Amino acid sequence: AQSVTQPDIHITVSEGASLELRCNYSYGATPYLFWYVQSPGQGLQLLLKYFSGDTLVQGIKGFEAEFKRSQSSFNLRKPSVHWSDAAEYFCAVTRDKLSFGAGTTVTVRA
Amino acid sequence: DAGVIQSPRHEVTEMGQEVTLRCKPISGHNSLFWYRQTMMRGLELLIYFNNNVPIDDSGMPEDRFSAKMPNASFSTLKIQPSEPRDSAVYFCASSFLDRVPISRDRAGNQPQHFGDGTRLSIL
C-alpha cells in the first residue's frame, strides 16, 4: 500500500527566513506527487506536482519541491517566507488513489 | 472560472437526522472525489466517481453513507441517520482523467481541485 509521511507536525519560522517541509513516501514505483496548501476555513489548493522529468519542480507562490528517488522524498521549500504562507501543508502521493500525509502546520512570526 | 462549489458551507443538525451535502464539480472535469477531514484521521478519501460512475467506495465508513452522481455537474453525499462521530469537514474535489477506458492506475494523474468544504456538526 502506498503511504506518505510528513515528519513535522508544526514548524515555526520567522518572516523572511527559508522554509523546508519534509515528505517521504512509500511505494513500489515512483508515484505521482503533489503538495497542497490549506488556509483556515478553506479547501486545499495545489502548489505543485511531479509526474516525471526534471526532479526540481516550481510551483505557485514561490514554492519549489525536489524529488529524490534514492530517499523516497519530495520536500517542499521556499527561500523567503511571507506572513501569508502561514497555513497547513499536505504532501500527497498517488498511483490510483490520492493519499495525503497528516499535514504540517506552518506558523510565521514577525 | 468557477471552482468546485459545495453547499452548504456549514451544517448543524441533531443526531438521527438525514444530512445531504452537495457538490458541483468544475465544468469539463470527469472525475469527482469526496473526502472527509478530521483532526484524528486527517484527510480520508470516501469515494470517487469517473464519468458519473462510482469507481471506488472502499473509503465509505458505513452503510449510513451513500453518494450519487446523477449527472456530470452534480453529486451528493448523504448520511442517514447521522451520528455525532460524523462531525467533520467534508470536501469535494474534481479533476480530469486523460486516459480512457477507465483505469484505476491513472486515477491520480491530474491534480484535483478542491471546494471550500462543508463543516458538519452533529449534536
Short mmCIF file of C-alpha atoms in Angstrom, two decimals:
data_model
loop_
_atom_site.label_atom_id
_atom_site.label_comp_id
_atom_site.label_asym_id
_atom_site.label_seq_id
_atom_site.Cartn_x
_atom_site.Cartn_y
_atom_site.Cartn_z
CA ALA A 1 0.00 0.00 0.00
CA GLN A 2 1.15 3.47 -0.72
CA SER A 3 1.68 5.88 2.16
CA VAL A 4 3.09 9.31 2.77
CA THR A 5 4.77 10.63 5.89
CA GLN A 6 5.22 14.22 6.94
CA PRO A 7 7.55 14.02 9.95
CA ASP A 8 6.98 17.58 11.16
CA ILE A 9 3.60 18.33 12.68
CA HIS A 10 4.31 22.00 13.31
CA ILE A 11 7.02 24.38 12.12
CA THR A 12 7.53 27.98 13.18
CA VAL A 13 9.63 30.27 11.01
CA SER A 14 10.41 33.94 11.00
CA GLU A 15 9.18 36.07 8.17
CA GLY A 16 11.87 36.28 5.53
CA ALA A 17 13.53 33.06 6.61
CA SER A 18 13.69 29.94 4.48
CA LEU A 19 11.27 27.07 4.88
CA GLU A 20 11.59 23.38 4.17
CA LEU A 21 8.82 20.86 4.72
CA ARG A 22 9.65 17.20 4.59
CA CYS A 23 7.71 14.48 2.84
CA ASN A 24 8.59 10.80 2.48
CA TYR A 25 6.59 8.27 0.58
CA SER A 26 6.40 4.53 0.49
CA TYR A 27 5.50 2.90 -2.78
CA GLY A 28 6.91 0.22 -5.06
CA ALA A 29 7.18 2.52 -8.05
CA THR A 30 7.50 6.24 -8.45
CA PRO A 31 4.11 7.68 -7.70
CA TYR A 32 2.68 10.98 -8.76
CA LEU A 33 3.50 13.57 -6.10
CA PHE A 34 1.71 16.71 -5.04
CA TRP A 35 1.91 19.46 -2.45
CA TYR A 36 -1.27 21.22 -1.37
CA VAL A 37 -1.80 24.16 0.97
CA GLN A 38 -4.86 24.71 3.15
CA SER A 39 -5.59 28.07 4.70
CA PRO A 40 -8.01 28.17 7.65
CA GLY A 41 -11.59 27.58 6.59
CA GLN A 42 -10.57 26.90 3.02
CA GLY A 43 -10.21 23.93 0.76
CA LEU A 44 -6.90 22.58 -0.48
CA GLN A 45 -5.03 24.46 -3.18
CA LEU A 46 -2.46 22.77 -5.37
CA LEU A 47 1.04 24.25 -5.01
CA LEU A 48 2.92 21.95 -7.38
CA LYS A 49 3.10 18.45 -8.78
CA TYR A 50 5.67 15.95 -10.01
CA PHE A 51 4.98 13.25 -12.56
CA SER A 52 8.30 12.70 -14.28
CA GLY A 53 11.26 14.55 -15.79
CA ASP A 54 13.12 17.33 -14.03
CA THR A 55 13.27 16.46 -10.35
CA LEU A 56 13.11 20.09 -9.24
CA VAL A 57 9.63 21.46 -9.82
CA GLN A 58 8.45 25.00 -9.45
CA GLY A 59 5.05 25.86 -8.09
CA ILE A 60 2.92 28.82 -7.27
CA LYS A 61 3.60 31.39 -4.55
CA GLY A 62 7.36 30.95 -4.86
CA PHE A 63 7.43 27.32 -3.71
CA GLU A 64 9.54 24.56 -5.18
CA ALA A 65 9.98 20.89 -4.42
CA GLU A 66 12.67 18.37 -5.19
CA PHE A 67 12.01 14.71 -5.89
CA LYS A 68 14.76 12.40 -4.67
CA ARG A 69 14.16 8.83 -5.68
CA SER A 70 17.01 7.45 -3.58
CA GLN A 71 15.49 8.95 -0.46
CA SER A 72 11.83 8.50 -1.44
CA SER A 73 11.37 12.14 -0.60
CA PHE A 74 9.61 15.13 -2.07
CA ASN A 75 10.49 18.08 0.16
CA LEU A 76 8.89 21.48 -0.27
CA ARG A 77 10.94 24.65 0.01
CA LYS A 78 10.57 28.38 -0.10
CA PRO A 79 13.60 30.71 0.13
CA SER A 80 11.85 33.56 1.94
CA VAL A 81 8.61 33.09 3.83
CA HIS A 82 5.85 35.69 3.92
CA TRP A 83 3.29 36.03 6.71
CA SER A 84 0.61 34.89 4.25
CA ASP A 85 2.34 31.49 3.99
CA ALA A 86 1.01 30.55 7.42
CA ALA A 87 -1.20 27.56 6.67
CA GLU A 88 -1.29 23.79 6.73
CA TYR A 89 0.64 21.96 4.04
CA PHE A 90 -0.14 18.50 2.77
CA CYS A 91 2.01 16.19 0.73
CA ALA A 92 0.06 13.69 -1.37
CA VAL A 93 1.00 10.68 -3.44
CA THR A 94 -0.97 8.60 -5.87
CA ARG A 95 -0.97 5.95 -8.48
CA ASP A 96 -4.61 5.08 -8.15
CA LYS A 97 -5.99 6.86 -5.13
CA LEU A 98 -4.69 10.08 -3.68
CA SER A 99 -3.19 9.53 -0.21
CA PHE A 100 -2.45 12.53 1.96
CA GLY A 101 0.12 12.97 4.67
CA ALA A 102 -1.01 14.16 8.08
CA GLY A 103 -0.04 17.72 7.26
CA THR A 104 2.45 20.24 8.59
CA THR A 105 1.19 23.44 10.16
CA VAL A 106 3.39 26.43 9.44
CA THR A 107 3.36 29.44 11.74
CA VAL A 108 5.12 32.61 10.62
CA ARG A 109 6.34 35.03 13.27
CA ALA A 110 7.09 38.65 12.56
CA ASP B 1 -13.56 30.24 -13.82
CA ALA B 2 -15.84 28.83 -11.17
CA GLY B 3 -14.15 26.30 -8.96
CA VAL B 4 -15.69 23.36 -7.21
CA ILE B 5 -18.80 24.55 -5.42
CA GLN B 6 -20.02 22.89 -2.26
CA SER B 7 -23.14 23.55 -0.27
CA PRO B 8 -23.95 24.17 2.44
CA ARG B 9 -20.76 25.67 3.92
CA HIS B 10 -21.91 24.83 7.42
CA GLU B 11 -24.48 22.35 8.68
CA VAL B 12 -25.54 21.78 12.27
CA THR B 13 -28.13 19.14 12.97
CA GLU B 14 -29.22 16.67 15.59
CA MET B 15 -28.19 13.07 15.54
CA GLY B 16 -30.56 10.80 13.70
CA GLN B 17 -31.35 13.38 11.06
CA GLU B 18 -30.58 12.93 7.40
CA VAL B 19 -27.79 15.12 6.04
CA THR B 20 -27.21 15.85 2.37
CA LEU B 21 -24.06 17.51 1.14
CA ARG B 22 -23.90 18.85 -2.40
CA CYS B 23 -21.12 19.38 -4.89
CA LYS B 24 -20.83 20.93 -8.30
CA PRO B 25 -17.55 19.99 -9.98
CA ILE B 26 -15.60 22.14 -12.38
CA SER B 27 -17.15 22.06 -15.82
CA GLY B 28 -15.31 19.63 -18.08
CA HIS B 29 -13.89 17.54 -15.29
CA ASN B 30 -14.83 13.89 -15.48
CA SER B 31 -13.83 12.71 -12.02
CA LEU B 32 -15.23 13.66 -8.65
CA PHE B 33 -13.95 12.80 -5.19
CA TRP B 34 -15.48 13.05 -1.72
CA TYR B 35 -13.14 13.42 1.26
CA ARG B 36 -13.60 13.74 5.00
CA GLN B 37 -11.17 15.69 7.19
CA THR B 38 -10.92 15.31 10.94
CA MET B 39 -8.22 16.11 13.45
CA MET B 40 -7.85 12.47 14.40
CA ARG B 41 -7.78 10.87 10.96
CA GLY B 42 -6.70 13.69 8.67
CA LEU B 43 -7.94 13.60 5.08
CA GLU B 44 -9.68 10.42 4.04
CA LEU B 45 -10.98 9.57 0.59
CA LEU B 46 -14.54 8.31 0.88
CA ILE B 47 -15.50 7.65 -2.72
CA TYR B 48 -14.67 8.72 -6.22
CA PHE B 49 -16.56 8.78 -9.49
CA ASN B 50 -15.36 8.72 -13.05
CA ASN B 51 -17.81 9.69 -15.79
CA ASN B 52 -20.57 9.63 -13.15
CA VAL B 53 -19.83 6.01 -12.24
CA PRO B 54 -18.61 5.14 -8.72
CA ILE B 55 -15.16 3.59 -9.11
CA ASP B 56 -14.03 3.05 -5.55
CA ASP B 57 -16.22 3.40 -2.48
CA SER B 58 -13.96 1.47 -0.14
CA GLY B 59 -13.50 4.55 1.99
CA MET B 60 -17.17 4.95 2.78
CA PRO B 61 -17.31 4.24 6.51
CA GLU B 62 -20.71 2.60 6.83
CA ASP B 63 -23.96 1.89 5.08
CA ARG B 64 -25.25 5.10 6.59
CA PHE B 65 -23.17 6.90 3.97
CA SER B 66 -24.19 6.99 0.34
CA ALA B 67 -23.11 9.06 -2.64
CA LYS B 68 -24.65 9.67 -6.02
CA MET B 69 -23.67 11.45 -9.18
CA PRO B 70 -26.77 11.67 -11.37
CA ASN B 71 -25.01 13.82 -13.97
CA ALA B 72 -21.64 15.35 -14.76
CA SER B 73 -22.39 18.58 -12.91
CA PHE B 74 -23.78 17.39 -9.61
CA SER B 75 -23.06 14.98 -6.79
CA THR B 76 -24.47 14.36 -3.35
CA LEU B 77 -23.14 12.71 -0.23
CA LYS B 78 -25.87 11.60 2.13
CA ILE B 79 -25.66 10.44 5.74
CA GLN B 80 -28.73 8.73 7.15
CA PRO B 81 -29.05 8.54 10.09
CA SER B 82 -26.33 10.94 11.20
CA GLU B 83 -24.25 10.42 14.35
CA PRO B 84 -22.02 12.78 16.36
CA ARG B 85 -18.90 10.95 15.16
CA ASP B 86 -19.75 12.02 11.62
CA SER B 87 -18.85 15.59 12.56
CA ALA B 88 -16.06 16.69 10.24
CA VAL B 89 -15.28 18.85 7.26
CA TYR B 90 -16.32 17.18 4.03
CA PHE B 91 -14.54 18.16 0.85
CA CYS B 92 -15.45 17.57 -2.73
CA ALA B 93 -12.77 17.66 -5.42
CA SER B 94 -12.80 17.22 -9.17
CA SER B 95 -10.24 16.52 -11.86
CA PHE B 96 -9.90 15.33 -15.42
CA LEU B 97 -8.62 11.88 -16.25
CA ASP B 98 -6.74 11.99 -19.52
CA ARG B 99 -6.96 8.37 -20.42
CA VAL B 100 -9.86 6.14 -21.42
CA PRO B 101 -11.03 3.50 -20.81
CA ILE B 102 -11.28 3.93 -17.08
CA SER B 103 -8.13 2.76 -15.40
CA ARG B 104 -7.56 2.86 -11.68
CA ASP B 105 -3.87 3.26 -12.26
CA ARG B 106 -4.48 6.58 -13.93
CA ALA B 107 -6.97 7.91 -11.44
CA GLY B 108 -4.45 10.21 -9.88
CA ASN B 109 -2.53 11.62 -12.79
CA GLN B 110 -4.18 15.02 -12.80
CA PRO B 111 -4.32 17.36 -9.83
CA GLN B 112 -7.56 17.60 -8.00
CA HIS B 113 -9.30 20.89 -7.43
CA PHE B 114 -11.00 21.20 -4.06
CA GLY B 115 -14.10 23.01 -2.92
CA ASP B 116 -14.11 25.02 0.29
CA GLY B 117 -15.75 22.19 2.18
CA THR B 118 -18.84 21.66 4.30
CA ARG B 119 -18.31 21.86 8.05
CA LEU B 120 -20.73 19.35 9.53
CA SER B 121 -21.61 19.26 13.20
CA ILE B 122 -23.89 16.55 14.51
CA LEU B 123 -25.19 17.28 18.01
#
